[in-house]
Amino acid sequence: MSIKIRLTIMNFLQFFVWGAWLITIANYWFGTKNWDGTQFGAIFSTMGIASLFMPTIVGIVADRWVNAEKLYALLHFLYAVCLIYLAKVDHPTTFFTVMLTAMCCYMPTLALSNSIAYSSLTSAKYDLIKAFPPIRVWGTVGFIIAMWITNLTGNKATAFQFYIAAAGSITVALYALFMIPKCPPQRLIKENAKWTEIFGLEAFKLFGNYKMALFFIFSMFLGAALQLTNAYGDVFLSEFAFFPKYADSLVVERSTIIMSISQISETLFILAIPFFLKRFGIRNVMLFAMIAWVLRFGLFALGNPAEGLWMIILSCIVYGLAFDFFNISGSLFVESSTDSKIRSSAQGLFMMMTNGFGAVLGSQVSGWLIDKYFTIPYNNIADLSGRLETTPDNPHLLDFIKNQGSSILEGGIFDKAIFLKDWPHIWLTFAAYTLVIVIAFAILFKHKHNPEDLQKTKPLKKTGTIDDCPCLYLIKTSSYLFSCLCLRDHGDYRIDGGFSGIFHLWRSWKIRIQNNFLRLFFISIF
């Protein structure tokens, strides 16, 4: 089996084991376990917490002591053990502890999988730009197929989704041990290196610059919104099943597949980024992304599985613009506004603010808000039937009440209150939050568009082979990765075709659209 096929299978499984539960865990949490929103916010924050420190620790271990493929296999095996145990947990506090442990095992493998691929392809004398993108795109396919399998097998609200992911993780662990070439430690971290250099903290000095500090603060606040639809989108669609008139709709039965339109949209909107950046500039493209987030949440608030289905689908499509435009334009702003000596650390700081601190903030606060202000108790059948837009004698409504563990007493009073989430107002609140960010950003953040700056941003020359650096991290999002870089300034280890490569390829796209532009597309997705 060729090395390219082996790495393709590895990438497929790498994201399969995440997609199997990431979008559907809310259905299990709220629909099966009936646990509260504040605690669920803490669960989703585990990814951000783990991302703050685990990639650095694993990078040091891989650099000094352990082969990357062995460490990768060990982490996936531990991740699988956590998921198997997670399926048996019956207390939310224990669930949080196990999930945090699982994320501490999984999040570093995102970077390790790419480092392994770069090392293997370089050793085999492949051109990374030509060889890696077609391999990497299969991670997208793996994520989406896992979502579909979880939905189509009827497990979007059961613990079996964790077993699906665990099976995939054990498979990839064994696969890495026997099918992936050896990637020995490079020992590039200096023994006398400062701790700020080791942990990629040099870029924090950028907070002394007003514009950069403002950008990072806005990145954190917008990062708080990035995970909201991943956390709550699927359960929002699934809870339309409570409405008798929507119970058998496509949106309810195939909610996860509907949500996968968002992932597909991300891969397509990447194609429009060079045009918009060249035409409107970095600041305006970031503003477009923020406006798209307002539309994302607003359309969810107004949509429904019948006459409002187009709004739900359009919301999923808009998500691609919201996600891609901010992450890539933001990264390019960092690229063009920072000194080359700390540029890589600055990119790492951007990742930390959006997908670390921002993700933790958004997950924690949104869970608390939903639990405290938007979870409504219903104590009688008259109020509940009005909320679900049906009549008190509707058979589906009576089954729903029974399934909620409640009984109807004299006068239509419930012996136990039934709680429903007010999704329209939840999404409108999120939309209002992002609208405030849009207005504040438009007023406070000033950045003159100069097309020549984009032309000057060229792919960096590598000072060594791409696998020489142990600190190759990725700008990470909920389910996507794009561009590889060193966060601790061990040299300019950058793949041509990363963030700055967008414009390098954009210039040649006019001549060779099918060749270079497709390379840009594949290298940037995820």
Short mmCIF file of C-alpha atoms in Angstrom, two decimals:
data_model
loop_
_atom_site.label_atom_id
_atom_site.label_comp_id
_atom_site.label_asym_id
_atom_site.label_seq_id
_atom_site.Cartn_x
_atom_site.Cartn_y
_atom_site.Cartn_z
CA MET A 1 0.00 0.00 0.00
CA SER A 2 1.45 3.39 -0.99
CA ILE A 3 2.26 5.99 1.66
CA LYS A 4 -0.35 8.37 0.22
CA ILE A 5 -3.14 5.82 0.61
CA ARG A 6 -1.99 4.98 4.15
CA LEU A 7 -2.03 8.65 5.13
CA THR A 8 -5.41 9.13 3.47
CA ILE A 9 -6.90 6.39 5.65
CA MET A 10 -5.28 7.95 8.73
CA ASN A 11 -6.80 11.36 7.97
CA PHE A 12 -10.20 9.85 7.33
CA LEU A 13 -10.20 8.09 10.70
CA GLN A 14 -8.70 11.09 12.52
CA PHE A 15 -11.83 13.15 11.94
CA PHE A 16 -14.28 10.28 11.84
CA VAL A 17 -13.71 9.74 15.56
CA TRP A 18 -14.62 13.38 16.25
CA GLY A 19 -17.57 13.76 13.91
CA ALA A 20 -19.29 10.69 15.38
CA TRP A 21 -20.31 12.64 18.50
CA LEU A 22 -19.37 16.33 18.29
CA ILE A 23 -22.57 17.56 16.64
CA THR A 24 -24.93 15.07 18.32
CA ILE A 25 -23.73 15.03 21.93
CA ALA A 26 -26.30 17.69 22.87
CA ASN A 27 -29.11 15.32 21.88
CA TYR A 28 -27.70 12.74 24.27
CA TRP A 29 -27.16 15.29 27.04
CA PHE A 30 -30.53 17.03 26.90
CA GLY A 31 -32.76 14.48 25.23
CA THR A 32 -31.60 11.26 26.92
CA LYS A 33 -29.96 12.32 30.17
CA ASN A 34 -32.06 15.45 30.76
CA TRP A 35 -29.08 17.23 32.34
CA ASP A 36 -28.98 21.02 32.55
CA GLY A 37 -27.54 23.62 30.19
CA THR A 38 -24.94 25.11 32.53
CA GLN A 39 -23.26 21.75 32.88
CA PHE A 40 -23.43 21.17 29.13
CA GLY A 41 -21.65 24.46 28.56
CA ALA A 42 -18.83 23.13 30.73
CA ILE A 43 -18.72 19.95 28.63
CA PHE A 44 -18.23 21.86 25.39
CA SER A 45 -15.59 24.07 26.99
CA THR A 46 -13.33 21.04 27.50
CA MET A 47 -12.08 21.33 23.91
CA GLY A 48 -10.98 24.90 24.51
CA ILE A 49 -9.40 24.06 27.86
CA ALA A 50 -7.42 21.16 26.41
CA SER A 51 -6.33 23.28 23.45
CA LEU A 52 -4.69 25.82 25.75
CA PHE A 53 -1.93 23.55 27.00
CA MET A 54 -1.99 19.97 25.69
CA PRO A 55 -0.56 20.59 22.18
CA THR A 56 2.47 22.28 23.73
CA ILE A 57 3.09 19.47 26.21
CA VAL A 58 2.70 16.77 23.56
CA GLY A 59 4.93 18.76 21.20
CA ILE A 60 7.72 18.76 23.80
CA VAL A 61 7.34 15.02 24.42
CA ALA A 62 7.39 14.26 20.69
CA ASP A 63 10.46 16.44 20.22
CA ARG A 64 12.56 14.93 22.99
CA TRP A 65 11.54 11.39 23.83
CA VAL A 66 8.84 9.54 21.83
CA ASN A 67 8.25 8.77 18.16
CA ALA A 68 5.32 10.84 16.88
CA GLU A 69 3.43 7.84 15.49
CA LYS A 70 3.73 5.94 18.79
CA LEU A 71 2.56 8.94 20.79
CA TYR A 72 -0.26 9.41 18.31
CA ALA A 73 -1.33 5.77 18.73
CA LEU A 74 -1.15 5.98 22.53
CA LEU A 75 -3.27 9.15 22.66
CA HIS A 76 -5.91 7.63 20.38
CA PHE A 77 -6.05 4.48 22.48
CA LEU A 78 -6.51 6.54 25.66
CA TYR A 79 -9.13 8.62 23.89
CA ALA A 80 -11.03 5.44 23.00
CA VAL A 81 -10.89 4.23 26.62
CA CYS A 82 -12.31 7.57 27.77
CA LEU A 83 -15.15 7.38 25.24
CA ILE A 84 -16.06 3.82 26.25
CA TYR A 85 -16.18 4.87 29.89
CA LEU A 86 -18.07 8.04 28.97
CA ALA A 87 -20.94 5.98 27.56
CA LYS A 88 -21.46 4.44 31.01
CA VAL A 89 -21.32 7.65 33.06
CA ASP A 90 -24.53 8.63 34.84
CA HIS A 91 -23.49 11.84 36.59
CA PRO A 92 -22.78 15.15 34.82
CA THR A 93 -19.79 16.05 37.00
CA THR A 94 -18.12 12.73 36.24
CA PHE A 95 -19.03 13.20 32.59
CA PHE A 96 -17.16 16.52 32.57
CA THR A 97 -14.04 14.96 34.11
CA VAL A 98 -13.99 12.08 31.65
CA MET A 99 -14.69 14.37 28.67
CA LEU A 100 -11.88 16.74 29.68
CA THR A 101 -9.54 13.76 29.89
CA ALA A 102 -10.74 12.59 26.47
CA MET A 103 -10.10 16.03 24.96
CA CYS A 104 -6.63 16.18 26.53
CA CYS A 105 -5.93 12.97 24.60
CA TYR A 106 -7.63 13.91 21.33
CA MET A 107 -6.83 17.58 20.70
CA PRO A 108 -3.03 17.06 20.39
CA THR A 109 -3.57 14.34 17.79
CA LEU A 110 -4.88 16.99 15.39
CA ALA A 111 -1.38 18.44 15.11
CA LEU A 112 0.40 15.09 15.38
CA SER A 113 -1.54 13.61 12.46
CA ASN A 114 -0.36 16.42 10.20
CA SER A 115 3.22 16.28 11.44
CA ILE A 116 3.24 12.54 10.72
CA ALA A 117 1.89 13.17 7.23
CA TYR A 118 4.47 15.88 6.48
CA SER A 119 7.32 13.75 7.79
CA SER A 120 6.23 10.68 5.84
CA LEU A 121 5.66 12.53 2.58
CA THR A 122 8.94 14.41 2.85
CA SER A 123 10.86 11.22 3.55
CA ALA A 124 9.23 9.62 0.50
CA LYS A 125 10.36 12.62 -1.63
CA TYR A 126 6.84 13.81 -2.40
CA ASP A 127 6.02 17.44 -3.18
CA LEU A 128 3.96 18.42 -0.13
CA ILE A 129 1.86 20.95 -2.01
CA LYS A 130 0.80 18.39 -4.58
CA ALA A 131 0.59 15.34 -2.33
CA PHE A 132 -0.91 16.57 0.94
CA PRO A 133 -4.14 18.41 -0.06
CA PRO A 134 -5.84 15.40 -1.68
CA ILE A 135 -4.93 13.39 1.42
CA ARG A 136 -6.14 16.03 3.86
CA VAL A 137 -9.52 16.50 2.24
CA TRP A 138 -10.47 12.98 3.33
CA GLY A 139 -10.56 14.27 6.89
CA THR A 140 -13.58 16.34 5.85
CA VAL A 141 -15.16 13.29 4.33
CA GLY A 142 -14.51 11.26 7.47
CA PHE A 143 -16.11 13.88 9.71
CA ILE A 144 -19.24 14.17 7.58
CA ILE A 145 -19.61 10.39 7.09
CA ALA A 146 -19.36 9.89 10.86
CA MET A 147 -22.16 12.43 11.35
CA TRP A 148 -24.30 10.61 8.81
CA ILE A 149 -23.63 7.18 10.33
CA THR A 150 -24.58 8.38 13.80
CA ASN A 151 -27.81 9.84 12.42
CA LEU A 152 -28.77 7.05 10.03
CA THR A 153 -28.19 4.31 12.63
CA GLY A 154 -30.54 6.10 15.04
CA ASN A 155 -27.83 6.91 17.59
CA LYS A 156 -27.81 10.71 17.65
CA ALA A 157 -29.36 10.66 21.14
CA THR A 158 -27.82 7.45 22.49
CA ALA A 159 -24.53 6.55 24.16
CA PHE A 160 -23.70 4.33 21.18
CA GLN A 161 -22.31 7.38 19.36
CA PHE A 162 -19.34 7.24 21.76
CA TYR A 163 -18.81 3.56 20.94
CA ILE A 164 -18.76 4.43 17.22
CA ALA A 165 -16.04 7.00 17.88
CA ALA A 166 -14.15 4.65 20.22
CA ALA A 167 -14.12 1.88 17.61
CA GLY A 168 -12.68 4.30 15.08
CA SER A 169 -10.09 5.54 17.56
CA ILE A 170 -8.88 2.03 18.43
CA THR A 171 -8.69 1.30 14.72
CA VAL A 172 -6.55 4.37 14.01
CA ALA A 173 -4.32 3.61 17.03
CA LEU A 174 -3.55 0.11 15.73
CA TYR A 175 -3.25 1.45 12.21
CA ALA A 176 -0.67 4.04 13.30
CA LEU A 177 1.49 1.39 14.98
CA PHE A 178 1.62 -0.97 12.02
CA MET A 179 0.98 1.11 8.90
CA ILE A 180 2.55 4.53 9.48
CA PRO A 181 6.30 5.13 8.95
CA LYS A 182 8.45 5.92 11.98
CA CYS A 183 8.75 9.58 12.95
CA PRO A 184 11.58 9.77 15.53
CA PRO A 185 12.15 12.76 17.88
CA GLN A 186 14.01 15.68 16.26
CA ARG A 187 15.27 17.26 19.52
CA LEU A 188 15.07 20.80 18.17
CA ILE A 189 13.99 22.51 21.39
CA LYS A 190 17.03 24.06 23.00
CA GLU A 191 17.83 22.85 26.49
CA ASN A 192 18.29 26.44 27.68
CA ALA A 193 15.19 27.81 25.96
CA LYS A 194 13.11 30.26 27.97
CA TRP A 195 9.76 28.96 29.19
CA THR A 196 7.98 31.77 27.32
CA GLU A 197 9.57 30.50 24.12
CA ILE A 198 8.76 26.86 24.87
CA PHE A 199 5.09 27.61 25.51
CA GLY A 200 4.69 30.10 22.66
CA LEU A 201 3.98 33.14 24.87
CA GLU A 202 6.30 35.62 23.17
CA ALA A 203 3.42 37.07 21.18
CA PHE A 204 1.60 38.33 24.28
CA LYS A 205 3.73 41.47 24.01
CA LEU A 206 1.45 42.37 21.08
CA PHE A 207 -1.20 43.40 23.61
CA GLY A 208 0.90 46.54 24.03
CA ASN A 209 -0.21 47.58 20.53
CA TYR A 210 -3.71 49.10 20.55
CA LYS A 211 -4.84 47.73 17.20
CA MET A 212 -3.51 44.23 17.86
CA ALA A 213 -4.95 44.16 21.37
CA LEU A 214 -8.34 45.24 20.00
CA PHE A 215 -8.17 42.57 17.32
CA PHE A 216 -7.36 39.80 19.80
CA ILE A 217 -10.17 40.93 22.13
CA PHE A 218 -12.69 40.88 19.29
CA SER A 219 -11.31 37.48 18.26
CA MET A 220 -12.04 36.15 21.73
CA PHE A 221 -15.59 37.51 21.77
CA LEU A 222 -16.33 36.20 18.30
CA GLY A 223 -14.65 32.92 19.20
CA ALA A 224 -17.28 32.61 21.92
CA ALA A 225 -19.89 32.40 19.15
CA LEU A 226 -18.02 29.89 16.99
CA GLN A 227 -19.00 26.79 18.96
CA LEU A 228 -22.62 27.69 19.65
CA THR A 229 -24.20 26.05 16.62
CA ASN A 230 -21.95 23.00 16.93
CA ALA A 231 -23.07 22.69 20.53
CA TYR A 232 -26.78 23.39 20.12
CA GLY A 233 -27.64 23.19 16.41
CA ASP A 234 -28.52 19.51 16.22
CA VAL A 235 -30.52 19.39 19.45
CA PHE A 236 -32.39 22.52 18.31
CA LEU A 237 -33.49 20.76 15.13
CA SER A 238 -34.26 17.53 16.97
CA GLU A 239 -36.54 19.25 19.48
CA PHE A 240 -38.94 20.16 16.68
CA ALA A 241 -40.08 16.58 17.30
CA PHE A 242 -41.95 17.93 20.34
CA PHE A 243 -44.30 19.75 17.95
CA PRO A 244 -46.87 17.26 16.60
CA LYS A 245 -47.00 18.99 13.22
CA TYR A 246 -43.22 18.66 12.77
CA ALA A 247 -42.65 15.28 14.44
CA ASP A 248 -42.21 13.31 11.22
CA SER A 249 -40.39 15.98 9.23
CA LEU A 250 -37.08 15.46 7.44
CA VAL A 251 -35.42 18.03 9.70
CA VAL A 252 -36.26 16.02 12.82
CA GLU A 253 -35.38 12.60 11.44
CA ARG A 254 -32.19 13.70 9.65
CA SER A 255 -31.12 16.69 11.74
CA THR A 256 -27.44 15.70 11.73
CA ILE A 257 -27.42 15.41 7.95
CA ILE A 258 -29.02 18.85 7.71
CA MET A 259 -26.30 20.22 10.00
CA SER A 260 -23.61 18.67 7.80
CA ILE A 261 -24.51 21.27 5.17
CA SER A 262 -22.56 23.67 7.39
CA GLN A 263 -19.41 21.58 7.06
CA ILE A 264 -19.86 21.26 3.31
CA SER A 265 -20.41 25.02 3.05
CA GLU A 266 -17.12 25.72 4.79
CA THR A 267 -15.22 23.81 2.13
CA LEU A 268 -16.91 25.79 -0.65
CA PHE A 269 -16.71 29.34 0.71
CA ILE A 270 -12.94 29.04 0.85
CA LEU A 271 -13.02 29.57 -2.92
CA ALA A 272 -14.47 33.07 -2.58
CA ILE A 273 -11.98 34.38 -0.02
CA PRO A 274 -9.20 35.60 -2.36
CA PHE A 275 -11.65 37.68 -4.41
CA PHE A 276 -13.26 39.28 -1.37
CA LEU A 277 -9.97 40.01 0.36
CA LYS A 278 -8.49 41.57 -2.75
CA ARG A 279 -11.63 43.59 -3.46
CA PHE A 280 -12.73 44.69 0.01
CA GLY A 281 -9.72 44.27 2.29
CA ILE A 282 -9.09 42.39 5.51
CA ARG A 283 -11.17 44.59 7.82
CA ASN A 284 -14.31 44.49 5.65
CA VAL A 285 -14.05 40.74 5.12
CA MET A 286 -13.89 40.25 8.89
CA LEU A 287 -16.93 42.51 9.16
CA PHE A 288 -18.75 40.43 6.54
CA ALA A 289 -18.01 37.34 8.63
CA MET A 290 -19.46 38.94 11.76
CA ILE A 291 -22.59 39.98 9.88
CA ALA A 292 -22.87 36.40 8.62
CA TRP A 293 -22.87 35.20 12.23
CA VAL A 294 -25.84 37.49 12.91
CA LEU A 295 -27.63 35.94 9.95
CA ARG A 296 -26.66 32.42 11.04
CA PHE A 297 -28.33 32.83 14.41
CA GLY A 298 -31.20 35.00 13.16
CA LEU A 299 -32.21 32.50 10.47
CA PHE A 300 -32.18 29.69 13.01
CA ALA A 301 -34.46 31.79 15.24
CA LEU A 302 -37.02 32.26 12.45
CA GLY A 303 -36.76 28.89 10.74
CA ASN A 304 -38.89 25.77 11.11
CA PRO A 305 -39.14 22.37 9.35
CA ALA A 306 -42.07 23.41 7.15
CA GLU A 307 -42.41 26.80 5.48
CA GLY A 308 -39.27 28.00 7.25
CA LEU A 309 -37.06 25.13 6.08
CA TRP A 310 -35.30 27.42 3.62
CA MET A 311 -34.14 29.57 6.52
CA ILE A 312 -32.55 26.60 8.28
CA ILE A 313 -30.76 25.52 5.10
CA LEU A 314 -29.67 29.09 4.33
CA SER A 315 -28.36 29.39 7.88
CA CYS A 316 -26.21 26.31 7.32
CA ILE A 317 -24.90 27.76 4.07
CA VAL A 318 -24.16 31.16 5.64
CA TYR A 319 -22.13 29.37 8.32
CA GLY A 320 -19.41 28.66 5.78
CA LEU A 321 -18.99 32.36 5.06
CA ALA A 322 -19.07 33.25 8.76
CA PHE A 323 -16.43 30.73 9.67
CA ASP A 324 -14.03 30.91 6.72
CA PHE A 325 -14.02 34.66 6.22
CA PHE A 326 -13.11 35.52 9.81
CA ASN A 327 -10.57 32.80 10.47
CA ILE A 328 -8.58 33.28 7.29
CA SER A 329 -8.82 37.08 7.09
CA GLY A 330 -7.96 37.29 10.79
CA SER A 331 -4.94 35.07 10.30
CA LEU A 332 -3.81 37.14 7.35
CA PHE A 333 -4.16 40.32 9.44
CA VAL A 334 -1.83 38.78 12.01
CA GLU A 335 0.50 37.69 9.21
CA SER A 336 0.75 41.17 7.70
CA SER A 337 0.76 43.17 10.95
CA THR A 338 3.41 41.44 13.05
CA ASP A 339 7.18 41.18 12.98
CA SER A 340 8.53 38.00 11.42
CA LYS A 341 10.36 37.11 14.65
CA ILE A 342 7.10 36.56 16.56
CA ARG A 343 4.71 35.97 13.67
CA SER A 344 4.27 32.27 14.33
CA SER A 345 3.64 32.88 18.01
CA ALA A 346 1.17 35.60 17.06
CA GLN A 347 -0.75 33.10 14.94
CA GLY A 348 -0.76 30.78 17.94
CA LEU A 349 -2.12 33.60 20.09
CA PHE A 350 -4.90 34.17 17.56
CA MET A 351 -5.78 30.48 17.82
CA MET A 352 -5.64 30.64 21.61
CA MET A 353 -7.96 33.66 21.80
CA THR A 354 -10.59 32.24 19.42
CA ASN A 355 -10.53 28.50 20.04
CA GLY A 356 -9.13 28.53 23.56
CA PHE A 357 -10.34 31.41 25.69
CA GLY A 358 -13.18 32.31 23.33
CA ALA A 359 -14.49 28.75 23.12
CA VAL A 360 -14.39 28.35 26.90
CA LEU A 361 -16.15 31.70 27.42
CA GLY A 362 -18.85 30.94 24.86
CA SER A 363 -19.51 27.41 26.09
CA GLN A 364 -19.71 28.34 29.76
CA VAL A 365 -21.78 31.52 29.42
CA SER A 366 -24.19 30.14 26.80
CA GLY A 367 -24.94 27.08 28.93
CA TRP A 368 -25.66 29.25 31.96
CA LEU A 369 -27.85 31.67 29.98
CA ILE A 370 -29.92 28.90 28.39
CA ASP A 371 -30.39 27.18 31.72
CA LYS A 372 -31.32 30.30 33.69
CA TYR A 373 -33.32 32.40 31.25
CA PHE A 374 -34.47 30.24 28.33
CA THR A 375 -35.52 26.93 29.88
CA ILE A 376 -39.24 27.40 30.52
CA PRO A 377 -41.28 25.24 32.93
CA TYR A 378 -44.81 24.20 31.91
CA ASN A 379 -47.13 23.12 34.70
CA ASN A 380 -50.38 22.43 32.84
CA ILE A 381 -51.48 20.98 29.55
CA ALA A 382 -53.14 24.19 28.35
CA ASP A 383 -49.89 26.16 28.41
CA LEU A 384 -47.89 23.28 26.96
CA SER A 385 -50.31 22.66 24.09
CA GLY A 386 -50.23 26.36 23.26
CA ARG A 387 -46.44 26.33 23.21
CA LEU A 388 -46.37 23.26 20.94
CA GLU A 389 -49.09 24.71 18.68
CA THR A 390 -51.55 21.84 19.08
CA THR A 391 -54.66 20.84 21.01
CA PRO A 392 -54.68 19.36 24.55
CA ASP A 393 -56.10 16.05 23.29
CA ASN A 394 -53.48 15.48 20.58
CA PRO A 395 -52.17 11.88 20.89
CA HIS A 396 -48.60 12.93 20.10
CA LEU A 397 -48.73 15.54 22.85
CA LEU A 398 -50.05 13.01 25.38
CA ASP A 399 -47.23 10.59 24.46
CA PHE A 400 -44.72 13.39 24.85
CA ILE A 401 -45.99 14.21 28.34
CA LYS A 402 -45.74 10.55 29.31
CA ASN A 403 -42.21 10.26 27.91
CA GLN A 404 -41.20 13.25 30.00
CA GLY A 405 -42.17 11.29 33.11
CA SER A 406 -45.12 13.51 33.96
CA SER A 407 -48.82 12.75 34.53
CA ILE A 408 -51.91 14.90 34.06
CA LEU A 409 -53.87 15.55 37.24
CA GLU A 410 -57.31 17.07 37.71
CA GLY A 411 -57.69 20.38 35.94
CA GLY A 412 -54.93 19.58 33.46
CA ILE A 413 -52.17 20.19 36.00
CA PHE A 414 -48.93 18.19 35.70
CA ASP A 415 -47.61 16.33 38.73
CA LYS A 416 -44.12 17.32 37.55
CA ALA A 417 -43.22 20.37 35.48
CA ILE A 418 -42.07 19.83 31.90
CA PHE A 419 -39.16 22.03 30.76
CA LEU A 420 -38.71 23.24 27.19
CA LYS A 421 -36.04 25.47 25.74
CA ASP A 422 -37.12 28.68 24.08
CA TRP A 423 -35.00 28.24 20.99
CA PRO A 424 -36.25 31.25 18.99
CA HIS A 425 -35.23 33.63 21.78
CA ILE A 426 -32.00 31.72 22.41
CA TRP A 427 -30.91 32.23 18.80
CA LEU A 428 -32.13 35.85 18.79
CA THR A 429 -30.01 36.48 21.89
CA PHE A 430 -26.97 35.02 20.16
CA ALA A 431 -27.77 37.14 17.09
CA ALA A 432 -28.03 40.27 19.26
CA TYR A 433 -24.70 39.41 20.87
CA THR A 434 -22.94 39.13 17.51
CA LEU A 435 -24.71 42.28 16.28
CA VAL A 436 -23.17 44.21 19.18
CA ILE A 437 -19.78 42.82 18.15
CA VAL A 438 -20.42 43.94 14.55
CA ILE A 439 -21.28 47.50 15.60
CA ALA A 440 -18.38 47.78 18.06
CA PHE A 441 -15.92 46.35 15.52
CA ALA A 442 -17.11 48.71 12.77
CA ILE A 443 -16.67 51.72 15.06
CA LEU A 444 -13.50 50.85 16.94
CA PHE A 445 -11.34 48.78 14.58
CA LYS A 446 -9.63 50.89 11.92
CA HIS A 447 -7.51 49.25 9.25
CA LYS A 448 -6.82 50.80 5.86
CA HIS A 449 -7.15 48.46 2.92
CA ASN A 450 -3.95 48.44 0.89
CA PRO A 451 -3.90 45.76 -1.84
CA GLU A 452 -0.11 46.07 -2.00
CA ASP A 453 0.11 44.64 1.52
CA LEU A 454 -1.51 41.48 0.28
CA GLN A 455 0.91 41.25 -2.59
CA LYS A 456 3.83 41.54 -0.20
CA THR A 457 2.56 38.65 1.90
CA LYS A 458 4.29 35.76 0.19
CA PRO A 459 4.81 32.19 1.32
CA LEU A 460 7.74 31.96 3.69
CA LYS A 461 10.79 29.96 2.78
CA LYS A 462 11.40 26.94 4.94
CA THR A 463 14.64 26.88 6.91
CA GLY A 464 14.40 23.12 7.18
CA THR A 465 12.16 20.27 6.13
CA ILE A 466 8.59 20.55 7.27
CA ASP A 467 8.96 17.64 9.67
CA ASP A 468 12.02 19.12 11.39
CA CYS A 469 9.98 21.18 13.82
CA PRO A 470 8.23 19.39 16.72
CA CYS A 471 5.89 22.30 17.37
CA LEU A 472 3.84 22.17 14.20
CA TYR A 473 0.39 23.16 15.33
CA LEU A 474 -2.68 24.01 13.38
CA ILE A 475 -5.07 26.88 13.45
CA LYS A 476 -7.97 24.85 14.80
CA THR A 477 -11.71 25.23 14.76
CA SER A 478 -14.56 23.08 15.82
CA SER A 479 -14.14 20.59 13.08
CA TYR A 480 -11.65 22.14 10.75
CA LEU A 481 -7.95 22.74 10.44
CA PHE A 482 -6.08 24.91 8.03
CA SER A 483 -2.44 25.89 7.62
CA CYS A 484 0.47 24.43 9.49
CA LEU A 485 2.87 26.58 11.43
CA CYS A 486 5.34 26.60 14.29
CA LEU A 487 3.98 28.40 17.33
CA ARG A 488 7.27 28.69 19.13
CA ASP A 489 9.39 30.46 16.52
CA HIS A 490 11.81 27.65 15.77
CA GLY A 491 12.05 28.94 12.25
CA ASP A 492 9.75 29.65 9.35
CA TYR A 493 8.27 26.21 8.83
CA ARG A 494 5.36 27.12 6.59
CA ILE A 495 3.64 25.26 3.82
CA ASP A 496 3.33 27.25 0.61
CA GLY A 497 -0.41 27.55 0.17
CA GLY A 498 -1.21 28.35 3.79
CA PHE A 499 -2.68 31.68 4.83
CA SER A 500 -0.21 33.84 2.95
CA GLY A 501 -0.23 31.31 0.12
CA ILE A 502 -3.81 32.26 -0.62
CA PHE A 503 -2.57 35.39 -2.31
CA HIS A 504 0.40 33.71 -3.90
CA LEU A 505 -2.01 31.31 -5.59
CA TRP A 506 -4.55 34.05 -6.27
CA ARG A 507 -2.06 35.82 -8.53
CA SER A 508 -1.46 32.69 -10.56
CA TRP A 509 -5.09 31.60 -10.49
CA LYS A 510 -5.98 33.86 -13.39
CA ILE A 511 -3.63 31.82 -15.54
CA ARG A 512 -3.93 28.33 -14.07
CA ILE A 513 -7.29 28.21 -12.31
CA GLN A 514 -7.85 24.47 -12.37
CA ASN A 515 -4.37 23.69 -11.11
CA ASN A 516 -3.43 26.20 -8.43
CA PHE A 517 -6.86 27.25 -7.25
CA LEU A 518 -7.85 23.68 -6.48
CA ARG A 519 -4.63 23.28 -4.56
CA LEU A 520 -5.61 26.33 -2.54
CA PHE A 521 -9.04 24.86 -1.95
CA PHE A 522 -7.75 21.54 -0.63
CA ILE A 523 -4.90 22.94 1.45
CA SER A 524 -7.27 25.32 3.19
CA ILE A 525 -10.28 23.17 4.00
CA PHE A 526 -10.63 22.13 7.58
#
